[in-house]
CSV table of C-alpha atoms and ligand atoms in Angstrom, one decimal:
chain,number,residue,atom,x,y,z
M,88,MET,CA,0.0,0.0,0.0
M,89,TYR,CA,2.8,2.4,0.9
M,90,ARG,CA,5.5,1.2,-1.6
M,91,THR,CA,5.6,4.4,-3.5
M,92,CYS,CA,5.8,6.4,-0.3
M,93,LEU,CA,8.7,4.2,0.9
M,94,SER,CA,10.7,4.6,-2.3
M,95,SER,CA,10.4,8.4,-2.2
M,96,ILE,CA,11.6,8.5,1.4
M,97,THR,CA,14.7,6.4,0.3
M,98,LYS,CA,15.3,8.8,-2.6
M,99,VAL,CA,15.2,11.9,-0.3
M,100,THR,CA,17.5,10.2,2.2
M,101,ASN,CA,20.0,9.4,-0.6
M,102,ARG,CA,19.9,13.0,-1.8
M,103,LEU,CA,20.5,14.4,1.7
M,104,THR,CA,23.6,12.1,2.0
M,105,SER,CA,25.0,13.3,-1.3
M,106,ILE,CA,24.5,17.0,-0.3
M,107,SER,CA,26.6,16.6,2.9
M,108,ILE,CA,29.4,14.6,1.0
M,109,ASN,CA,29.7,17.3,-1.7
M,110,THR,CA,30.0,20.3,0.6
M,111,GLU,CA,33.5,21.7,-0.3
M,112,PRO,CA,35.6,23.4,2.4
M,113,SER,CA,36.0,26.6,0.3
M,114,LEU,CA,32.2,26.9,0.1
M,115,ARG,CA,31.8,26.3,3.8
M,116,LYS,CA,34.2,29.2,4.5
M,117,MET,CA,31.9,31.7,3.0
M,118,SER,CA,29.7,31.9,6.1
M,119,ASN,CA,30.2,31.2,9.7
M,120,GLN,CA,26.6,30.1,10.0
M,121,SER,CA,25.8,26.5,9.6
M,122,ILE,CA,23.0,25.4,7.3
M,123,ALA,CA,21.1,24.3,10.4
M,124,ASP,CA,21.5,27.8,11.9
M,125,LYS,CA,20.4,29.7,8.9
M,126,PHE,CA,17.7,27.4,7.6
M,127,GLN,CA,15.4,27.1,10.6
M,128,LEU,CA,11.8,26.5,10.1
M,129,PRO,CA,10.2,29.9,9.4
M,130,LYS,CA,8.4,31.3,12.5
M,131,ARG,CA,5.0,30.9,10.9
M,132,TRP,CA,5.5,27.1,10.8
M,133,GLN,CA,7.1,26.7,14.2
M,134,GLY,CA,5.1,24.6,16.7
M,135,SER,CA,3.8,22.4,13.9
M,136,THR,CA,4.8,18.7,14.3
M,137,GLN,CA,4.6,15.6,12.3
M,138,SER,CA,0.9,14.7,11.6
M,139,VAL,CA,-0.7,11.6,13.0
M,140,TRP,CA,-1.1,10.3,9.4
M,141,ASN,CA,2.7,10.4,8.8
M,142,GLU,CA,3.5,8.9,12.2
M,143,TYR,CA,1.0,6.1,11.8
M,144,THR,CA,2.1,5.4,8.2
M,145,GLN,CA,5.6,4.8,9.5
M,146,LEU,CA,4.2,2.5,12.2
M,147,PHE,CA,2.3,0.6,9.5
M,148,LEU,CA,5.4,0.1,7.4
M,149,LYS,CA,7.4,-1.1,10.4
M,150,TYR,CA,4.9,-3.4,12.1
M,151,GLN,CA,2.6,-4.4,9.2
M,152,PRO,CA,-0.6,-4.6,11.4
M,153,LEU,CA,-4.1,-5.0,10.1
M,154,SER,CA,-5.0,-1.4,9.4
M,155,LEU,CA,-8.3,0.1,10.4
M,156,ALA,CA,-6.5,3.4,10.6
M,157,HIS,CA,-6.3,5.7,7.6
M,158,GLY,CA,-9.4,6.9,5.8
M,159,PHE,CA,-9.2,5.1,2.5
M,160,THR,CA,-10.7,1.9,1.2
M,161,ASP,CA,-8.7,-1.3,0.7
M,162,SER,CA,-11.1,-2.6,-1.9
M,163,PRO,CA,-10.7,-2.3,-5.7
M,164,VAL,CA,-12.6,0.7,-7.1
M,165,PRO,CA,-15.3,-0.2,-9.7
M,166,LYS,CA,-13.7,-0.6,-13.1
M,167,TYR,CA,-16.1,1.9,-14.8
M,168,ILE,CA,-14.5,4.5,-12.6
M,169,THR,CA,-10.8,3.6,-13.1
M,170,GLN,CA,-11.3,3.0,-16.8
M,171,GLN,CA,-12.2,6.6,-17.3
M,172,LEU,CA,-8.7,7.6,-16.3
M,173,ALA,CA,-7.2,5.3,-18.9
M,174,ILE,CA,-9.6,6.6,-21.5
M,175,ALA,CA,-8.8,10.2,-20.6
M,176,THR,CA,-5.1,9.8,-21.1
M,177,GLN,CA,-5.5,7.9,-24.5
M,178,ASN,CA,-8.4,10.1,-25.7
M,179,ALA,CA,-8.4,11.3,-29.4
M,180,ASP,CA,-8.3,14.7,-27.8
M,181,HIS,CA,-4.6,14.4,-26.8
M,182,MET,CA,-4.8,17.8,-25.3
M,183,LEU,CA,-6.3,16.2,-22.2
M,184,ASN,CA,-2.7,15.3,-21.3
M,185,GLN,CA,-1.8,19.0,-21.1
M,186,TYR,CA,-2.4,21.6,-18.4
M,187,ALA,CA,-6.0,22.2,-17.5
M,188,ARG,CA,-7.7,25.6,-17.2
M,189,ASP,CA,-6.2,26.8,-13.8
M,190,PHE,CA,-9.5,27.1,-11.9
M,191,GLY,CA,-10.9,23.8,-13.2
M,192,HIS,CA,-11.3,21.7,-16.4
M,193,PRO,CA,-14.5,22.9,-18.1
M,194,ARG,CA,-16.2,19.5,-18.2
M,195,LEU,CA,-15.7,19.0,-14.4
M,196,VAL,CA,-16.7,22.5,-13.3
M,197,ASN,CA,-19.8,22.2,-15.5
M,198,VAL,CA,-21.0,18.9,-14.1
M,199,LEU,CA,-20.2,20.0,-10.5
M,200,SER,CA,-22.2,23.1,-11.0
M,201,SER,CA,-25.2,21.1,-12.4
M,202,LEU,CA,-25.0,18.6,-9.5
M,203,TYR,CA,-24.8,21.2,-6.7
M,204,SER,CA,-27.3,23.6,-8.4
M,205,LYS,CA,-29.7,20.7,-8.1
M,206,LEU,CA,-28.7,19.8,-4.6
M,207,ILE,CA,-29.0,23.3,-3.2
M,208,ASN,CA,-31.7,24.6,-5.5
M,209,ARG,CA,-29.8,27.5,-6.8
M,210,THR,CA,-27.9,28.1,-10.1
M,211,ILE,CA,-24.2,27.9,-9.6
M,212,ASP,CA,-21.9,29.5,-12.2
M,213,PRO,CA,-19.3,27.0,-13.3
M,214,ASP,CA,-16.8,29.7,-14.3
M,215,THR,CA,-16.8,31.9,-11.2
M,216,GLU,CA,-18.3,29.9,-8.4
M,217,VAL,CA,-16.4,26.6,-8.6
M,218,LEU,CA,-12.7,26.0,-8.1
M,219,ILE,CA,-11.0,22.6,-8.6
M,220,THR,CA,-8.3,21.9,-6.0
M,221,ALA,CA,-5.6,19.4,-5.0
M,222,GLY,CA,-8.0,17.5,-2.8
M,223,ALA,CA,-10.1,19.0,0.0
M,224,TYR,CA,-6.8,19.7,1.7
M,225,GLU,CA,-5.9,22.4,-0.8
M,226,ALA,CA,-9.5,23.8,-0.8
M,227,LEU,CA,-9.2,24.2,3.0
M,228,TYR,CA,-5.7,25.7,2.7
M,229,ALA,CA,-6.8,28.2,0.0
M,230,SER,CA,-10.0,29.2,1.9
M,231,ILE,CA,-8.1,30.0,5.1
M,232,HIS,CA,-5.1,31.6,3.4
M,233,SER,CA,-7.2,33.9,1.2
M,234,HIS,CA,-9.2,35.2,4.1
M,235,ILE,CA,-7.1,35.3,7.3
M,236,ASP,CA,-4.7,38.0,8.3
M,237,GLU,CA,-2.7,38.6,11.5
M,238,GLY,CA,-5.0,38.6,14.5
M,239,ASP,CA,-8.1,37.4,12.6
M,240,GLU,CA,-10.1,34.8,14.6
M,241,VAL,CA,-11.2,31.4,13.3
M,242,ILE,CA,-13.6,29.1,15.2
M,243,ILE,CA,-12.8,25.4,15.1
M,244,ILE,CA,-15.3,22.9,16.3
M,245,GLU,CA,-13.5,19.9,17.9
M,246,PRO,CA,-12.9,17.1,17.2
M,247,ALA,CA,-11.5,18.8,14.1
M,248,PHE,CA,-9.4,17.5,11.1
M,249,ASP,CA,-5.8,18.2,12.1
M,250,SER,CA,-4.9,20.4,9.1
M,251,TYR,CA,-7.2,23.3,10.0
M,252,GLU,CA,-5.3,24.6,13.0
M,253,PRO,CA,-1.7,24.8,11.6
M,254,VAL,CA,-3.0,26.6,8.5
M,255,VAL,CA,-4.8,29.2,10.5
M,256,LYS,CA,-1.7,29.7,12.7
M,257,MET,CA,0.5,30.0,9.7
M,258,CYS,CA,-1.6,32.9,8.5
M,259,GLY,CA,-1.2,34.7,11.9
M,260,GLY,CA,-4.8,33.8,12.7
M,261,VAL,CA,-6.0,33.1,16.2
M,262,VAL,CA,-8.0,29.9,16.8
M,263,ARG,CA,-11.0,29.8,19.1
M,264,TYR,CA,-11.9,26.2,19.9
M,265,ILE,CA,-15.3,24.9,20.8
M,266,PRO,CA,-15.7,21.2,21.6
M,267,LEU,CA,-18.7,19.0,20.9
M,268,ARG,CA,-19.6,17.4,24.2
M,269,LEU,CA,-21.5,14.2,24.9
M,270,LYS,CA,-24.8,15.1,26.4
M,271,ASN,CA,-25.5,11.7,28.0
M,272,PRO,CA,-22.1,9.9,28.6
M,273,ALA,CA,-23.7,7.3,31.0
M,274,SER,CA,-26.3,6.1,28.5
M,275,ASP,CA,-26.1,2.5,27.1
M,276,ILE,CA,-26.4,3.5,23.5
M,277,ILE,CA,-24.7,6.6,22.3
M,278,THR,CA,-24.8,8.0,18.8
M,279,SER,CA,-22.9,10.8,17.2
M,280,ALA,CA,-26.1,12.9,17.5
M,281,ASP,CA,-25.4,13.0,21.2
M,282,TYR,CA,-22.3,15.1,20.5
M,283,VAL,CA,-23.6,18.7,20.8
M,284,LEU,CA,-22.4,22.3,21.1
M,285,ASP,CA,-23.5,24.3,24.1
M,286,ASP,CA,-25.5,27.3,22.8
M,287,ALA,CA,-23.9,29.8,25.3
M,288,GLU,CA,-20.4,28.5,24.7
M,289,LEU,CA,-21.0,28.8,21.0
M,290,GLU,CA,-22.1,32.4,21.0
M,291,ALA,CA,-19.2,33.2,23.4
M,292,VAL,CA,-16.6,32.2,20.8
M,293,PHE,CA,-17.9,34.7,18.2
M,294,ASN,CA,-16.8,38.3,18.3
M,295,ASP,CA,-16.1,41.2,15.9
M,296,LYS,CA,-12.6,39.7,15.0
M,297,THR,CA,-14.1,36.4,14.0
M,298,LYS,CA,-13.8,35.8,10.2
M,299,ILE,CA,-14.3,32.1,9.7
M,300,ILE,CA,-16.0,29.2,11.4
M,301,VAL,CA,-14.9,25.8,10.0
M,302,ILE,CA,-17.5,23.0,10.2
M,303,ASN,CA,-17.0,19.4,9.2
M,304,THR,CA,-20.2,17.5,8.6
M,305,PRO,CA,-20.4,14.5,8.6
M,306,ASN,CA,-17.6,14.8,11.1
M,307,ASN,CA,-14.3,13.0,11.0
M,308,PRO,CA,-13.7,11.3,13.5
M,309,CYS,CA,-17.0,11.2,15.5
M,310,GLY,CA,-19.5,10.8,12.6
M,311,LYS,CA,-21.7,13.6,13.7
M,312,VAL,CA,-24.1,14.9,11.0
M,313,PHE,CA,-25.1,18.4,12.0
M,314,SER,CA,-28.9,18.8,12.0
M,315,ARG,CA,-30.8,21.6,10.2
M,316,GLU,CA,-31.6,23.1,13.5
M,317,GLU,CA,-27.9,23.1,14.7
M,318,LEU,CA,-26.7,24.6,11.4
M,319,THR,CA,-29.5,27.2,11.5
M,320,LYS,CA,-28.2,28.4,14.9
M,321,ILE,CA,-24.7,28.6,13.6
M,322,ALA,CA,-25.9,30.4,10.4
M,323,ASN,CA,-27.7,33.0,12.5
M,324,LEU,CA,-24.5,33.7,14.5
M,325,CYS,CA,-22.5,33.9,11.2
M,326,LYS,CA,-25.0,36.6,10.0
M,327,LYS,CA,-25.0,38.4,13.3
M,328,TYR,CA,-21.2,38.6,13.5
M,329,ASN,CA,-20.5,38.8,9.7
M,330,VAL,CA,-18.5,35.6,9.6
M,331,ILE,CA,-18.0,33.1,6.7
M,332,CYS,CA,-18.5,29.4,7.0
M,333,VAL,CA,-15.9,27.0,5.6
M,334,MET,CA,-17.8,23.8,5.3
M,335,ASP,CA,-15.8,20.6,5.0
M,336,GLU,CA,-18.3,18.2,3.5
M,337,VAL,CA,-16.0,15.6,2.2
M,338,TYR,CA,-18.2,12.8,3.6
M,339,GLU,CA,-21.4,14.3,2.2
M,340,TRP,CA,-22.5,11.0,0.5
M,341,MET,CA,-21.9,8.8,3.6
M,342,VAL,CA,-24.9,9.4,5.7
M,343,TYR,CA,-26.8,6.5,7.4
M,344,ASP,CA,-30.2,5.6,8.7
M,345,ASP,CA,-32.7,8.5,8.3
M,346,ASN,CA,-30.1,11.2,8.8
M,347,GLU,CA,-29.9,14.0,6.2
M,348,HIS,CA,-26.9,15.9,5.0
M,349,VAL,CA,-27.8,19.5,5.2
M,350,ARG,CA,-25.7,22.0,3.3
M,351,ILE,CA,-25.4,25.2,5.2
M,352,CYS,CA,-25.0,27.1,1.9
M,353,SER,CA,-28.6,26.3,1.1
M,354,LEU,CA,-30.0,28.0,4.2
M,355,PRO,CA,-31.5,31.5,3.8
M,356,GLY,CA,-28.8,34.2,3.4
M,357,MET,CA,-25.9,31.7,3.6
M,358,TRP,CA,-24.7,31.2,0.0
M,359,GLU,CA,-23.1,34.7,0.2
M,360,ARG,CA,-21.0,33.7,3.2
M,361,THR,CA,-20.2,30.0,2.7
M,362,ILE,CA,-17.4,28.1,1.0
M,363,THR,CA,-18.4,24.5,0.5
M,364,ILE,CA,-15.7,21.9,0.1
M,365,GLY,CA,-15.9,18.5,-1.4
M,366,SER,CA,-13.6,15.6,-2.4
M,367,ALA,CA,-13.7,13.3,-5.4
M,368,GLY,CA,-11.3,11.1,-3.4
M,369,LYS,CA,-13.9,10.5,-0.8
M,370,ALA,CA,-17.0,10.5,-3.0
M,371,LEU,CA,-15.7,8.0,-5.5
M,372,ALA,CA,-13.3,6.1,-3.1
M,373,VAL,CA,-10.2,7.2,-5.1
M,374,THR,CA,-8.3,9.2,-2.4
M,375,GLY,CA,-5.1,8.8,-4.5
M,376,TRP,CA,-6.7,11.0,-7.2
M,377,LYS,CA,-6.4,14.0,-4.8
M,378,THR,CA,-9.0,16.1,-6.5
M,379,GLY,CA,-11.4,18.3,-4.6
M,380,TRP,CA,-13.3,21.5,-5.0
M,381,ALA,CA,-14.6,24.7,-3.3
M,382,LEU,CA,-17.9,26.2,-4.2
M,383,GLY,CA,-19.1,29.6,-3.2
M,384,PRO,CA,-20.0,33.2,-4.3
M,385,PRO,CA,-17.6,34.8,-6.8
M,386,ASN,CA,-16.3,37.4,-4.4
M,387,LEU,CA,-15.0,34.7,-2.1
M,388,ILE,CA,-14.0,32.1,-4.7
M,389,SER,CA,-11.9,34.8,-6.6
M,390,HIS,CA,-9.8,35.1,-3.4
M,391,LEU,CA,-9.1,31.4,-3.4
M,392,HIS,CA,-8.1,31.7,-7.1
M,393,LEU,CA,-5.1,33.9,-6.1
M,394,VAL,CA,-3.8,31.3,-3.7
M,395,HIS,CA,-4.4,28.4,-6.1
M,396,GLN,CA,-2.9,30.1,-9.2
M,397,ASN,CA,0.4,30.6,-7.3
M,398,CYS,CA,0.5,27.3,-5.6
M,399,VAL,CA,-0.5,24.3,-7.7
M,400,ALA,CA,-2.0,26.4,-10.5
M,401,SER,CA,-3.9,23.6,-12.1
M,402,ILE,CA,-5.0,20.1,-11.3
M,403,PRO,CA,-4.1,17.1,-13.5
M,404,THR,CA,-6.4,17.2,-16.6
M,405,PRO,CA,-6.9,13.5,-17.1
M,406,LEU,CA,-8.1,13.1,-13.4
M,407,GLN,CA,-10.5,16.0,-13.9
M,408,GLU,CA,-11.8,14.5,-17.2
M,409,ALA,CA,-12.3,11.1,-15.6
M,410,ILE,CA,-14.0,12.4,-12.5
M,411,ALA,CA,-16.3,14.6,-14.7
M,412,THR,CA,-17.3,11.6,-16.8
M,413,VAL,CA,-18.2,9.6,-13.7
M,414,PHE,CA,-20.1,12.5,-12.2
M,415,GLU,CA,-22.1,12.9,-15.4
M,416,VAL,CA,-23.2,9.3,-15.1
M,417,GLU,CA,-24.0,9.6,-11.4
M,418,LEU,CA,-25.9,12.9,-11.8
M,419,LYS,CA,-28.3,11.2,-14.2
M,420,ARG,CA,-29.0,8.4,-11.7
M,421,LEU,CA,-28.7,10.3,-8.5
M,422,ASP,CA,-32.0,8.9,-7.0
M,423,SER,CA,-31.5,5.3,-8.3
M,424,PRO,CA,-30.0,2.5,-6.2
M,425,GLU,CA,-27.4,2.0,-8.9
M,426,CYS,CA,-25.9,5.4,-8.3
M,427,TYR,CA,-22.4,4.8,-6.8
M,428,PHE,CA,-23.0,7.2,-4.0
M,429,ASN,CA,-26.0,5.1,-2.9
M,430,VAL,CA,-24.2,1.8,-3.4
M,431,LEU,CA,-21.2,2.9,-1.3
M,432,ARG,CA,-23.5,4.3,1.4
M,433,LEU,CA,-25.5,1.1,1.8
M,434,GLU,CA,-22.3,-1.1,1.8
M,435,LEU,CA,-20.8,1.2,4.4
M,436,GLN,CA,-23.9,1.1,6.6
M,437,VAL,CA,-23.7,-2.7,6.7
M,438,LYS,CA,-20.0,-2.5,7.6
M,439,ARG,CA,-20.7,0.1,10.3
M,440,ASP,CA,-23.3,-2.1,11.9
M,441,PHE,CA,-20.9,-5.1,11.8
M,442,MET,CA,-18.1,-3.2,13.5
M,443,ILE,CA,-20.4,-1.6,16.1
M,444,ASN,CA,-21.5,-5.1,17.1
M,445,VAL,CA,-17.9,-6.4,17.2
M,446,LEU,CA,-16.7,-3.5,19.3
M,447,LYS,CA,-19.6,-3.8,21.7
M,448,LYS,CA,-18.9,-7.5,22.2
M,449,SER,CA,-15.2,-6.9,22.7
M,450,GLY,CA,-16.1,-4.7,25.7
M,451,MET,CA,-15.6,-1.3,24.2
M,452,GLN,CA,-18.3,1.3,24.0
M,453,PRO,CA,-18.7,2.5,20.4
M,454,ILE,CA,-20.4,5.7,19.5
M,455,ILE,CA,-22.7,5.0,16.6
M,456,PRO,CA,-21.8,7.3,13.7
M,457,GLN,CA,-24.5,9.0,11.7
M,458,GLY,CA,-22.1,9.6,8.8
M,459,GLY,CA,-18.6,9.3,7.6
M,460,TYR,CA,-16.6,6.0,7.8
M,461,PHE,CA,-15.1,6.1,11.2
M,462,ILE,CA,-16.2,4.9,14.6
M,463,ILE,CA,-15.1,6.3,17.9
M,464,ALA,CA,-15.0,3.7,20.7
M,465,ASP,CA,-14.3,4.1,24.4
M,466,TRP,CA,-11.9,1.4,25.6
M,467,SER,CA,-11.9,2.2,29.3
M,468,ALA,CA,-13.4,-1.1,30.2
M,469,LEU,CA,-10.4,-2.9,28.7
M,470,GLU,CA,-7.8,-1.0,30.6
M,471,ASP,CA,-6.8,-4.0,32.8
M,472,LYS,CA,-6.0,-5.9,29.6
M,473,VAL,CA,-3.2,-3.5,28.4
M,474,ASP,CA,0.2,-2.5,29.7
M,475,LEU,CA,0.8,1.0,28.6
M,476,SER,CA,3.9,1.6,30.7
M,477,GLN,CA,6.3,0.9,27.7
M,478,GLU,CA,4.9,3.7,25.5
M,479,PRO,CA,6.5,7.1,26.1
M,480,ASP,CA,3.7,9.2,24.5
M,481,ALA,CA,2.0,11.8,26.6
M,482,GLN,CA,-1.5,10.9,25.5
M,483,LYS,CA,-3.1,7.7,26.7
M,484,ASP,CA,-4.8,7.0,23.3
M,485,TYR,CA,-1.5,7.2,21.5
M,486,LYS,CA,-0.1,4.7,24.1
M,487,PHE,CA,-3.1,2.5,23.6
M,488,THR,CA,-3.1,2.5,19.8
M,489,LYS,CA,0.7,1.8,19.8
M,490,TRP,CA,0.2,-1.0,22.3
M,491,MET,CA,-2.5,-2.5,19.9
M,492,ILE,CA,-0.2,-2.3,16.9
M,493,LYS,CA,2.7,-4.0,18.7
M,494,ASN,CA,0.8,-6.6,20.8
M,495,ILE,CA,-2.3,-7.6,18.8
M,496,GLY,CA,-1.4,-6.5,15.3
M,497,LEU,CA,-4.3,-4.1,14.8
M,498,GLN,CA,-4.0,-0.4,13.9
M,499,ALA,CA,-6.4,2.4,14.6
M,500,ILE,CA,-6.0,6.2,15.1
M,501,PRO,CA,-5.7,8.0,18.4
M,502,PRO,CA,-8.5,10.6,18.3
M,503,THR,CA,-6.8,13.2,20.5
M,504,ALA,CA,-5.0,14.2,17.3
M,505,PHE,CA,-8.2,16.0,16.5
M,506,PHE,CA,-8.1,18.3,19.6
M,507,ASN,CA,-6.0,21.1,21.0
M,508,ALA,CA,-4.3,20.5,24.3
M,509,ALA,CA,-7.1,21.9,26.4
M,510,ASN,CA,-9.7,19.4,25.0
M,511,LYS,CA,-7.7,16.2,24.5
M,512,SER,CA,-9.0,14.7,27.7
M,513,LEU,CA,-12.5,14.5,26.0
M,514,MET,CA,-11.3,11.5,23.9
M,515,GLU,CA,-8.2,10.2,25.7
M,516,ASN,CA,-9.9,6.9,26.5
M,517,CYS,CA,-11.1,6.5,22.9
M,518,VAL,CA,-9.9,5.1,19.6
M,519,ARG,CA,-10.9,5.7,16.0
M,520,PHE,CA,-11.6,2.7,13.8
M,521,CYS,CA,-12.1,3.1,10.0
M,522,PHE,CA,-14.6,0.7,8.5
M,523,VAL,CA,-14.2,1.4,4.8
M,524,ARG,CA,-12.5,-2.0,4.5
M,525,LYS,CA,-13.0,-5.3,2.8
M,526,GLU,CA,-15.4,-7.6,4.6
M,527,GLU,CA,-12.7,-10.1,5.1
M,528,ASN,CA,-10.5,-7.5,6.9
M,529,LEU,CA,-13.3,-6.5,9.2
M,530,HIS,CA,-13.7,-10.2,10.1
M,531,LYS,CA,-10.0,-10.4,10.7
M,532,ALA,CA,-10.3,-7.4,13.0
M,533,ALA,CA,-13.1,-9.2,14.8
M,534,ASP,CA,-11.0,-12.3,15.3
M,535,ILE,CA,-8.1,-10.2,16.6
M,536,LEU,CA,-10.3,-8.5,19.2
M,537,LYS,CA,-11.9,-11.8,20.2
M,538,LYS,CA,-8.5,-13.5,20.7
M,539,TRP,CA,-7.3,-10.5,22.8
M,540,THR,CA,-10.3,-9.9,25.0
M,541,GLY,CA,-11.5,-13.5,25.2
M,542,LYS,CA,-15.0,-12.1,24.6
M,543,MET,CA,-17.5,-12.6,21.7
W,79,LIG,N1,-11.3,16.9,5.5
W,79,LIG,C1,-11.5,15.8,6.2
W,79,LIG,C2,-12.5,15.9,7.3
W,79,LIG,C3,-10.8,14.6,5.9
W,79,LIG,O1,-11.1,13.5,6.6
W,79,LIG,C4,-9.9,14.7,4.8
W,79,LIG,C5,-9.0,13.5,4.5
W,79,LIG,N2,-9.7,12.4,4.1
W,79,LIG,C6,-9.8,15.8,4.1
W,79,LIG,C7,-10.5,16.9,4.4
W,79,LIG,C8,-8.8,15.9,2.9
W,79,LIG,O2,-9.4,15.3,1.8
W,79,LIG,P1,-8.6,15.1,0.4
W,79,LIG,O3,-8.1,13.7,0.4
W,79,LIG,O4,-9.7,15.3,-0.7
W,79,LIG,O5,-7.6,16.1,0.3
W,80,LIG,N1,-8.3,12.1,6.2
W,80,LIG,C1,-7.7,10.8,6.4
W,80,LIG,C2,-8.2,10.2,7.6
W,80,LIG,O1,-8.8,10.8,8.4
W,80,LIG,C3,-6.2,10.8,6.4
W,80,LIG,C4,-5.5,11.9,5.6
W,80,LIG,C5,-4.0,11.6,5.4
W,80,LIG,O2,-3.6,10.4,5.4
W,80,LIG,N2,-3.3,12.6,5.3
W,80,LIG,O3,-7.9,9.0,7.9
C-alpha cells in the first residue's frame, strides 16, 4: 500500500547524504553560520509537528498490522471509474494530457455546477463559483489563506481535522476552539447525534474579530451529522457577527439511517457567506486521485483563485476529465439504487453495523456514527488488559493504539490528534476505527479483538 511512499523516502535520504558529502571546504568558509542555523523552520510554521497520518504510516510500514487506521478503502474501485482515467489519457483529444484551465477543467466545473445547483436549488456559475483543487486539503488551505490576516479569529469545532489549526496559525490567525460534548455519557447506546455544542459556549466564541468558522459535517472522526436546527443556529450567528463558513463536507455522501446531510449554503442568506468543500477522493473512493473543490460566491472564490494560481496552479487534466465523466453518469441516476454514492452508502452502513457489534462484544463502547466512515469507541473497560507503561507518548490514546499495533497487530487512530491540548481529555480513552474496509478484513479485526479480549 505504501510502496511508492517508501521509495520516495529512500530517494530523499540518498539526496541528503550526497549533499553533505559534496560540501566543499571553500564553500563552507563563505559563512560562519551552519546550514542548520540559517535554515530554521520559518516562524509561521514553528510549533507544527509531524501529523498523526505520517507517524501512523511509518508504524504501519514497520509493524505491518491489520489497518483500520487511515481513511481510504482497501477494496478495488469499480472498473467503470478507473477505466475513465485510462480513456482520458488515451483520448483522441490528446490535449487532455496538457495543463487544464487553472480554476478547473470545463467539463468538471460544468458537471459539478449542475450537480450542486440541483442539490442546493440555486444556479451555480461554473466559471466563477467553482474551483477545482488538489483534494479538499488544498481547498481548505486556500479558503483559510485567502481570508485570514494577522489577528483574525477562526472558530474550530472539535474534534477537528488536524490540518485546520496549523494553516490558521501559519496565516497569523487566532484559533477559538469549541468542543462537541457528549450530552449523556452514561447512557447505554450513544450515537454521534449525542455530541452537541453548548449554545452559550458557541455564542461566546464569536466576536467582531471572527472571520471564519470551520465546520466538518459529517464529522471525522466522530460521525456527527449536524442537523438543520444546529446549522441554522450557527448560520444565525454567522450573519450576526458577519462571519464566513468554511464547510468541510468531504463525507457528504456517507450518511446513514434516516439522517440528512444539510448543506449550510442552502439555508437562507448563507450562500453569500459559505465556501463548501468536497472531495472526489472520498465521493468515489479514489483518495489517491487527490481532487477536490470549493464552491461559493464569486467574491470569495476569486480570493481562493489567487492562492491556487500561485501554488498548484492547475490540477491534472486526465483526473478531472475522468471524474467529470463519472459524475455525469451519477448525476443522471442520483436517485437510483445504482448510483455509486447510494451503493457505497449502503455497503458502508452494513460494515458500520458489523463493526459496532464487534466493538460492543469486545467490551468497548462504540459511538454509533450517523455519517462518515469512522467509529469512535471508548476502551476504558479494557484498561486492565493492556500494559501502557512501555509507551513514552503523553496521550493515553497514543499509548493504547501503539500497544495494539505491537501486541495484537491491529492499527487504529488516536483521536486526541483531533483536539488542541485543552480538550484532549475528551477522547483520551477513545480510539478511532475506519470501517471502509473489505469484509474479510473487518472479520480479521473481529478475530483479533476476540482473541485478545477473550470475549464474543
Ligand atoms: N477533510 C476531512 C475531514 C478529511 O477527513 C480529509 C481526509 N480524508 C480531508 C479533508 C482531505 O481530503 P482530500 O483527500 O480530498 O484532500
Ligand atoms: N483524512 C484521512 C483520515 O482521516 C487521512 C489523511 C491523510 O492520510 N493525510 O484518515
